[in-house]
Coordinates of C-alpha atoms and ligand atoms in Angstrom, one line a residue:
X176 CA -117.7 55.1 71.0
X177 CA -120.9 56.7 69.8
X178 CA -120.6 59.8 72.1
X179 CA -116.9 60.4 71.7
X180 CA -116.3 64.2 71.3
X181 CA -113.8 64.7 68.5
X182 CA -112.3 67.7 66.6
X183 CA -109.8 68.4 64.0
X184 CA -107.7 71.6 64.1
X185 CA -105.8 72.7 61.0
X186 CA -102.7 74.8 62.1
X187 CA -100.6 74.4 65.3
X188 CA -99.8 78.1 65.5
X189 CA -100.5 80.3 68.5
X190 CA -104.3 80.0 68.2
X191 CA -104.6 76.4 67.1
X192 CA -102.3 75.1 69.8
X193 CA -104.1 77.1 72.5
X194 CA -107.5 76.0 71.2
X195 CA -106.5 72.4 71.3
X196 CA -105.9 72.9 75.1
X197 CA -109.3 74.4 75.6
X198 CA -111.0 71.5 73.7
X199 CA -109.0 68.8 75.4
X200 CA -109.8 70.2 78.8
X201 CA -113.5 69.6 77.9
X202 CA -112.8 66.0 77.0
X203 CA -112.5 66.3 73.2
X204 CA -110.2 64.1 71.3
X205 CA -108.3 66.6 69.2
X206 CA -106.1 66.0 66.2
X207 CA -104.0 68.9 65.2
X208 CA -102.5 69.0 61.7
X209 CA -99.6 71.4 61.1
X210 CA -97.7 72.0 57.8
X211 CA -94.3 72.8 59.5
X212 CA -92.1 70.1 61.0
X213 CA -92.2 69.8 64.8
X214 CA -90.7 73.1 65.9
X215 CA -90.0 71.8 69.4
X216 CA -87.1 70.0 67.7
X217 CA -86.6 71.9 64.4
X218 CA -86.5 75.3 66.1
X219 CA -88.8 78.2 65.3
X220 CA -88.6 80.3 62.2
X221 CA -84.9 79.9 61.6
X222 CA -84.1 80.6 65.3
X223 CA -84.8 84.4 65.0
X224 CA -86.1 86.1 68.0
X225 CA -89.6 87.4 67.2
X226 CA -91.6 88.9 69.9
X227 CA -95.2 89.9 70.4
X228 CA -97.0 92.1 72.9
X229 CA -99.4 90.1 75.0
X230 CA -102.1 92.0 76.8
X231 CA -105.2 91.5 78.9
X232 CA -107.3 89.6 76.4
X233 CA -104.5 87.2 75.7
X234 CA -103.6 86.7 79.4
X235 CA -107.2 85.7 80.1
X236 CA -107.1 82.9 77.5
X237 CA -103.7 81.8 78.7
X238 CA -105.0 81.7 82.2
X239 CA -108.1 79.6 81.3
X240 CA -105.7 77.2 79.5
X241 CA -103.9 76.9 82.8
X242 CA -100.5 78.1 81.7
X243 CA -100.4 81.7 82.9
X244 CA -97.6 81.0 85.4
X245 CA -95.4 79.4 82.9
X246 CA -95.8 82.3 80.4
X247 CA -95.3 84.9 83.1
X248 CA -91.8 83.5 83.7
X249 CA -90.7 84.5 80.2
X250 CA -92.8 87.6 79.7
X251 CA -91.2 91.0 80.1
X252 CA -93.5 93.8 81.3
X253 CA -93.6 97.0 79.3
X254 CA -95.6 99.5 81.3
X255 CA -95.1 102.3 78.8
X256 CA -93.7 103.5 75.6
X257 CA -90.3 105.2 75.3
X258 CA -90.2 107.7 72.4
X259 CA -86.7 108.3 70.9
X260 CA -86.5 111.8 69.4
X261 CA -84.3 112.7 66.4
X262 CA -82.0 114.6 68.9
X263 CA -81.8 111.3 70.9
X264 CA -84.1 112.7 73.6
X265 CA -86.2 110.2 75.5
X266 CA -89.9 110.7 76.4
X267 CA -91.6 108.1 78.5
X268 CA -95.4 107.7 78.5
X269 CA -97.1 105.0 80.6
X270 CA -99.7 102.9 78.9
X271 CA -102.1 102.7 81.8
X272 CA -102.3 102.8 85.6
X273 CA -99.6 101.9 88.0
X274 CA -99.2 98.1 87.8
X275 CA -100.6 97.8 84.3
X276 CA -98.4 96.7 81.4
X277 CA -98.3 94.9 78.1
X278 CA -95.8 92.1 77.9
X279 CA -93.1 91.1 75.5
X280 CA -93.2 87.4 74.8
X281 CA -91.2 85.3 72.4
X282 CA -93.5 84.1 69.6
X283 CA -91.6 80.9 69.2
X284 CA -91.3 80.3 72.9
X285 CA -95.0 80.8 73.4
X286 CA -95.9 78.5 70.5
X287 CA -93.6 75.8 71.7
X288 CA -94.9 76.1 75.2
X289 CA -98.5 75.8 74.0
X290 CA -97.7 72.7 71.9
X291 CA -95.9 71.1 74.8
X292 CA -98.8 71.7 77.2
X293 CA -101.3 70.4 74.7
X294 CA -99.1 67.4 73.8
X295 CA -99.0 66.4 77.5
X296 CA -102.7 66.0 77.5
X297 CA -103.6 62.4 76.5
X298 CA -106.5 63.4 74.2
X299 CA -104.4 65.7 71.9
X300 CA -102.4 64.4 69.0
X301 CA -100.1 66.5 66.8
X302 CA -99.4 65.6 63.2
X303 CA -96.6 67.7 61.8
X304 CA -95.5 68.0 58.2
X305 CA -99.1 67.8 57.1
X306 CA -100.1 70.6 54.8
X307 CA -103.8 71.1 54.4
X308 CA -104.9 71.2 50.8
X309 CA -108.5 72.3 51.5
X310 CA -111.7 71.0 53.0
X311 CA -114.5 69.1 51.2
X312 CA -117.3 71.0 53.0
X313 CA -120.1 68.7 52.0
X314 CA -118.3 65.6 53.4
X315 CA -116.6 67.2 56.4
X316 CA -113.3 66.1 55.2
X317 CA -110.0 67.9 55.3
X318 CA -107.3 66.9 52.8
X319 CA -103.6 66.9 53.7
X320 CA -100.3 66.3 52.0
X321 CA -97.3 64.9 53.8
X322 CA -94.6 67.5 53.1
X323 CA -91.8 64.9 53.3
X324 CA -93.3 62.1 51.1
X325 CA -95.9 64.0 49.0
X326 CA -98.5 61.4 50.0
X327 CA -102.1 62.7 50.3
X328 CA -104.8 61.6 52.7
X329 CA -108.1 62.8 54.0
X330 CA -109.5 63.1 57.5
X331 CA -113.2 63.2 58.3
X332 CA -114.5 65.0 61.3
X333 CA -117.8 66.6 62.4
X334 CA -115.9 69.6 63.8
X335 CA -113.1 71.1 61.8
X336 CA -111.4 74.3 63.0
X337 CA -109.3 76.4 60.6
X338 CA -106.5 78.1 62.6
X339 CA -104.2 78.0 59.7
X340 CA -103.3 81.7 59.6
X341 CA -103.7 84.7 57.3
X342 CA -103.5 82.6 54.1
X343 CA -105.7 79.8 55.4
X344 CA -106.4 77.0 52.9
X345 CA -109.5 76.2 55.1
X346 CA -110.8 79.7 54.4
X347 CA -110.0 79.3 50.7
X348 CA -112.4 76.3 50.6
X349 CA -115.2 78.5 52.2
X350 CA -114.4 81.2 49.7
X351 CA -115.7 79.0 46.9
X352 CA -119.2 79.1 48.4
X353 CA -121.8 81.5 47.1
X354 CA -122.4 84.5 49.4
X355 CA -119.1 84.2 51.2
X356 CA -117.7 87.7 51.7
X357 CA -114.0 88.2 51.6
X358 CA -111.6 91.1 51.4
X359 CA -107.9 91.4 51.6
X360 CA -106.2 94.8 51.8
X361 CA -102.5 95.4 51.8
X362 CA -101.1 98.6 53.2
X363 CA -98.4 100.5 51.3
X364 CA -95.9 99.8 54.1
X365 CA -93.7 96.8 54.7
X366 CA -91.6 95.8 57.6
X367 CA -88.1 94.4 58.3
X368 CA -86.8 92.9 61.4
X369 CA -83.5 94.0 62.9
X370 CA -81.7 93.2 66.2
X371 CA -80.2 95.1 69.1
X372 CA -78.0 92.4 70.6
X373 CA -77.3 91.9 74.4
X374 CA -74.3 93.5 76.1
X375 CA -71.3 91.1 76.5
X376 CA -72.6 90.3 80.0
X377 CA -76.0 89.3 78.7
X378 CA -77.7 92.5 80.0
X379 CA -80.0 94.7 77.8
X380 CA -78.6 97.8 76.1
X381 CA -81.8 99.8 76.8
X382 CA -84.5 99.9 79.4
X383 CA -86.6 96.8 79.3
X384 CA -89.6 98.5 80.9
X385 CA -90.9 100.0 77.7
X386 CA -91.8 99.4 74.1
X387 CA -89.3 101.6 72.4
X388 CA -90.5 103.7 69.4
X389 CA -88.6 106.0 67.0
X390 CA -91.5 107.9 65.5
X391 CA -90.5 109.6 62.3
X392 CA -93.7 110.9 60.8
X393 CA -94.1 108.6 57.8
X394 CA -92.2 105.7 59.2
X395 CA -91.0 104.3 62.5
X396 CA -88.7 101.8 64.2
X397 CA -89.9 99.9 67.3
X398 CA -88.0 97.6 69.7
X399 CA -89.3 95.0 72.2
X400 CA -87.1 93.3 74.7
X401 CA -86.3 89.6 74.7
X402 CA -85.3 87.5 77.7
X403 CA -81.8 86.8 76.2
X404 CA -80.8 90.4 76.6
X405 CA -81.5 91.4 73.0
X406 CA -84.2 93.5 71.5
X407 CA -86.2 92.6 68.4
X408 CA -86.6 95.8 66.3
X409 CA -89.0 96.3 63.5
X410 CA -88.7 99.0 60.8
X411 CA -92.0 99.9 59.3
X412 CA -91.5 101.9 56.0
X413 CA -93.3 102.5 52.7
X414 CA -92.5 100.1 49.9
X415 CA -92.2 102.9 47.4
X416 CA -91.7 106.7 47.3
X417 CA -89.0 109.1 48.3
X418 CA -88.1 107.5 51.6
X419 CA -88.9 103.8 51.2
X420 CA -87.5 100.3 50.9
X421 CA -87.3 101.0 47.2
X422 CA -84.8 103.8 47.7
X423 CA -82.7 101.8 50.3
X424 CA -80.9 99.5 47.9
X425 CA -77.2 100.4 48.3
X426 CA -75.1 100.1 51.4
X427 CA -74.5 103.9 51.5
X428 CA -78.2 104.6 51.2
X429 CA -79.1 102.4 54.1
X430 CA -76.2 103.8 56.2
X431 CA -77.2 107.4 55.4
X432 CA -80.8 106.6 56.3
X433 CA -79.9 105.3 59.7
X434 CA -77.4 108.1 60.3
X435 CA -80.1 110.7 59.5
X436 CA -83.1 109.2 61.2
X437 CA -81.9 106.8 63.9
X438 CA -78.4 108.1 64.9
X439 CA -78.8 106.8 68.5
X440 CA -79.6 103.3 67.2
X441 CA -76.4 102.8 65.2
X442 CA -74.1 102.2 68.3
X443 CA -76.6 99.7 69.7
X444 CA -77.0 97.8 66.5
X445 CA -73.6 96.9 65.1
X446 CA -74.9 94.6 62.4
X447 CA -77.7 96.8 61.2
X448 CA -76.4 96.9 57.6
X449 CA -76.0 93.1 57.3
X450 CA -79.4 92.6 59.0
X451 CA -81.0 95.1 56.7
X452 CA -79.7 93.3 53.6
X453 CA -80.2 89.8 54.8
X454 CA -83.7 90.0 56.4
X455 CA -86.7 89.9 54.2
X456 CA -89.0 92.9 53.7
X457 CA -92.5 91.6 54.5
X458 CA -95.9 92.9 53.6
X459 CA -98.8 93.7 55.9
X460 CA -102.5 93.1 55.2
X461 CA -106.0 93.0 56.7
X462 CA -108.3 90.1 56.0
X463 CA -112.0 90.4 56.6
X464 CA -114.5 87.7 55.8
X465 CA -117.9 86.4 56.7
X466 CA -119.4 83.9 57.5
X467 CA -116.5 82.3 59.4
X468 CA -118.2 78.9 59.3
X469 CA -119.8 76.3 57.2
X470 CA -122.9 75.0 58.9
X471 CA -121.9 73.8 62.3
X472 CA -119.0 71.7 60.9
X473 CA -116.2 74.1 60.0
X474 CA -115.2 77.2 61.8
X475 CA -112.4 79.7 61.2
X476 CA -110.7 81.4 64.2
X477 CA -107.5 83.5 64.6
X478 CA -105.8 85.1 61.6
X479 CA -107.6 82.6 59.3
X480 CA -110.8 84.6 60.1
X481 CA -109.3 88.0 60.8
X482 CA -105.7 88.9 60.0
X483 CA -104.9 92.5 61.0
X484 CA -102.0 94.8 60.8
X485 CA -99.8 94.7 63.9
X486 CA -99.9 98.3 65.1
X487 CA -102.2 97.7 68.2
X488 CA -100.4 94.5 69.1
X489 CA -103.7 92.7 69.1
X490 CA -103.7 90.0 66.3
X491 CA -102.8 87.1 68.7
X492 CA -104.7 88.7 71.6
X493 CA -107.8 88.8 69.4
X494 CA -107.3 85.2 68.3
X495 CA -106.8 84.1 71.9
X496 CA -110.0 86.0 72.8
X497 CA -111.8 84.0 70.1
X498 CA -110.9 80.9 72.2
X499 CA -112.2 82.5 75.4
X500 CA -115.5 83.5 73.9
X501 CA -116.1 80.1 72.3
X502 CA -115.3 78.5 75.6
X503 CA -117.9 80.6 77.4
X504 CA -120.4 79.8 74.6
X505 CA -119.7 76.1 75.1
X506 CA -120.8 76.6 78.7
X507 CA -123.9 78.7 77.7
X508 CA -125.1 76.2 75.1
X509 CA -123.8 73.0 76.7
X510 CA -121.6 72.3 73.7
X511 CA -124.4 72.4 71.2
X512 CA -122.3 73.5 68.3
X513 CA -125.0 74.9 66.0
X514 CA -126.0 77.4 68.7
X515 CA -122.3 78.2 69.6
X516 CA -121.3 78.9 66.1
X517 CA -124.5 80.9 65.3
X518 CA -123.9 83.2 68.2
X519 CA -120.2 83.5 67.7
X520 CA -120.6 84.4 64.0
X521 CA -123.4 86.8 64.8
X522 CA -121.2 89.0 67.1
X523 CA -117.5 88.3 66.7
X524 CA -116.9 89.4 63.1
X525 CA -118.0 93.0 64.0
X526 CA -115.4 93.0 66.8
X527 CA -112.7 91.6 64.6
X528 CA -113.5 94.3 61.9
X529 CA -113.3 96.9 64.7
X530 CA -109.8 95.9 65.9
X531 CA -108.8 95.7 62.2
X532 CA -109.8 99.4 61.9
X533 CA -108.2 100.3 65.3
X534 CA -105.0 98.7 64.3
X535 CA -104.8 100.8 61.1
X536 CA -105.6 103.9 63.1
X537 CA -102.9 103.1 65.6
X538 CA -100.2 103.1 62.9
X539 CA -100.7 106.8 62.5
X540 CA -100.6 107.3 66.2
X541 CA -97.4 105.3 66.6
X542 CA -95.4 106.6 63.7
X543 CA -96.5 110.2 63.9
X544 CA -98.7 111.5 66.7
X545 CA -96.6 110.2 69.6
X546 CA -94.0 112.8 68.6
X547 CA -96.5 115.6 68.9
X548 CA -96.4 117.6 72.2
X549 CA -100.2 118.1 72.0
X550 CA -100.8 114.4 71.8
X551 CA -98.5 113.8 74.7
X552 CA -100.4 116.4 76.7
X553 CA -103.7 114.7 75.9
X554 CA -102.2 111.4 77.1
X555 CA -101.5 113.0 80.5
X556 CA -105.1 114.4 80.6
X557 CA -106.4 111.0 79.6
X558 CA -104.5 109.3 82.4
X559 CA -105.7 111.9 84.9
X560 CA -109.3 111.5 83.9
X561 CA -109.0 107.7 84.1
X562 CA -107.6 107.9 87.6
X563 CA -110.0 110.5 88.9
X564 CA -113.2 109.1 87.2
X565 CA -112.5 105.4 86.8
X566 CA -116.2 104.6 86.4
X567 CA -116.8 107.2 83.8
X568 CA -113.7 107.3 81.6
X569 CA -111.4 104.8 80.1
X570 CA -109.1 105.6 77.2
X571 CA -109.4 103.7 73.9
X572 CA -105.9 102.2 74.4
X573 CA -106.9 101.0 77.8
X574 CA -110.2 99.5 76.6
X575 CA -108.3 97.5 73.9
X576 CA -105.2 96.5 75.9
X577 CA -106.4 96.3 79.5
X578 CA -110.0 95.3 79.4
X579 CA -112.5 92.9 77.7
X580 CA -114.8 95.6 76.4
X581 CA -115.8 94.5 72.9
X582 CA -113.5 95.9 70.3
X583 CA -116.5 97.5 68.5
X584 CA -117.2 99.5 71.6
X585 CA -113.6 100.7 71.7
X586 CA -113.8 101.8 68.1
X587 CA -117.0 103.7 68.7
X588 CA -115.2 105.6 71.5
X589 CA -112.5 106.9 69.2
X590 CA -114.5 109.7 67.7
X591 CA -116.1 110.5 71.1
X592 CA -112.7 110.8 72.7
X593 CA -111.3 112.9 69.9
X594 CA -114.1 115.3 70.5
X595 CA -113.1 115.5 74.2
X596 CA -109.5 116.0 73.2
X597 CA -110.4 119.0 71.0
X598 CA -112.6 120.5 73.7
X599 CA -109.7 120.1 76.2
X600 CA -107.3 121.9 73.9
X601 CA -109.5 125.0 74.1
X602 CA -108.6 125.3 77.9
X603 CA -106.2 128.2 78.4
X604 CA -102.8 127.0 79.7
X605 CA -103.8 123.4 79.6
X606 CA -100.1 122.5 79.8
X607 CA -99.9 123.8 83.4
X608 CA -103.6 123.1 84.3
X609 CA -104.1 119.6 83.1
X610 CA -105.5 118.4 86.5
X611 CA -107.3 121.7 87.2
X612 CA -111.0 122.4 87.8
X613 CA -111.5 123.5 84.2
X614 CA -110.5 120.1 82.9
X615 CA -113.2 118.5 85.2
X616 CA -115.8 121.1 84.0
X617 CA -115.1 120.3 80.3
X618 CA -115.1 116.6 81.0
X619 CA -118.5 116.8 82.8
X620 CA -119.9 118.9 80.0
X621 CA -118.7 116.3 77.4
X622 CA -120.1 113.4 79.5
X623 CA -123.5 115.1 79.6
X624 CA -123.4 115.1 75.8
Ligands
LIG156 C1 -94.7 92.0 62.5 C2 -95.9 91.4 63.3 C3 -96.0 91.8 64.6 C4 -97.0 91.3 65.4 N1 -97.1 91.7 66.7 C5 -98.2 91.3 67.4 C6 -98.3 91.7 68.8 O1 -97.5 92.4 69.3 N2 -99.4 91.2 69.5 C7 -100.3 90.4 69.0 O2 -101.3 90.1 69.7 N3 -100.2 90.0 67.7 C8 -99.2 90.4 66.9 N4 -99.1 90.0 65.6 C9 -100.1 89.1 65.0 C10 -99.9 87.7 65.4 O3 -98.6 87.2 65.0 C11 -101.0 86.8 64.8 O4 -102.2 87.4 65.0 C12 -101.0 85.4 65.3 O5 -99.8 84.8 65.0 C13 -102.2 84.6 64.8 O6 -102.1 83.3 65.2 P1 -102.8 82.2 64.4 O7 -102.5 80.9 65.1 O8 -104.2 82.5 64.0 O9 -102.0 82.2 63.0 P2 -100.4 81.8 62.8 O10 -99.6 82.2 64.0 O11 -100.1 82.3 61.5 O12 -100.5 80.2 62.7 C14 -101.0 79.5 61.6 C15 -100.5 78.1 61.7 O13 -101.1 77.4 60.6 C16 -100.0 76.7 59.9 N5 -100.5 76.5 58.5 C17 -100.5 77.4 57.5 N6 -101.0 76.8 56.4 C18 -101.2 75.5 56.7 C19 -101.6 74.4 55.9 N7 -101.8 74.5 54.6 N8 -101.7 73.2 56.6 C20 -101.4 73.1 57.9 N9 -101.0 74.1 58.6 C21 -100.9 75.3 58.0 C22 -98.8 77.6 60.0 O14 -97.6 76.9 59.8 C23 -98.9 78.1 61.4 O15 -98.4 77.2 62.4 C24 -98.0 90.5 64.8 C25 -97.9 90.1 63.5 C26 -96.9 90.5 62.7 C27 -96.8 90.2 61.3

């Protein structure tokens, strides 16, 4: 059929699977090629519970795809963060207004759900065990190798989307082009996943209404709830240095580290030592590149275009927002791909770079600042201002997690709001006057510039 709308998607991860639903809903015939075997049968990443924070930008995309209700059933609301002090004290701090929350969702569960929904659509076909080897850009051809037989084949398509993640082979083909900008920056920290299991009766051992953080200055542990009663914990720690993965090699070193810095976790995590030794230590990096496309034929989205560190919980949300934005551009330009891709590439990389920067900044906030009483006081003032002046003030956290304000706008607000914070700190007895008239006066003065 001459007018048949067709697309190839490389990578059936979170973004690729979701994007196939968007395209199929518009009548495209979509072929999705995935390196892994079918995880609906094979299970997801060795069966480990890995969870992600889903927030407003992600929900919007999930809603457009028509699967909000399904995901809501397995998403656990986390309206705030719970800080665990060294002395086992607990400090709770809401993320936003009453009723606002970020949500803990199982990465595997969400990916499987997205693939199921897409596969139920008659115009989407999944091809598992197909590892992309690269794209012949001049001939619009993606090359694949069957991971079971080793056989290679090529697929031609006028529209190829690279949703093949942070180490994208599709991007690697673009990297060979002249004037393609690319940077990859690792941070000095790695992460290791650990687990707080469910109680014997299947209930959770801690409050599920929060993202739990053990901020320890130069490192931190976090925990997000799973629907099976467990919590997935992630330890973020330097690779090298005095307190680092490098110095936690022997059992007694690991045990001493947990006893010193996370004493309240030990009774909750009976297998921490085994988990620590068994689970890999993984690296974290940021990928920035531009352009994200080759003519109007090949386009990168999701981590393939913009991998970021996880400290704002936005990598997937950002990738899902790519889908929402492309969808609205498809309306605007009546599916004229040269115009869609031109506008997308003109604006979106700046926002992706902004959330990459915000994510790096948020690491310092999570591991260090959240334990600072001044910072917690500022959070109270922020909340008060947002409630009293909803049209004039929105915190950076809220812009990122509870709105669709472009990320670049949120990044620009960081320095402005830091200035407001320092002005507020000059107020005498702010601790007892954080809703008082002086706060409003300083706010108005700041607003006026
Ligand atoms: C520790 C950690 C915590 C995180 N927490 C959050 C969070 O709380 N909130 C959030 O929004 N984000 C979070 N993220 C980020 C999030 O996981 C990613 O942004 C998201 O998975 C990106 O989706 P994607 O589909 O672009 O890439 P991926 O999920 O990586 O999917 C890429 C797919 O492409 C496939 N593929 C790769 N190579 C090939 C090939 N050669 N051929 C064919 N297929 C291939 C892969 O198998 C995979 O299925 C976190 C990330 C990490 C590491």
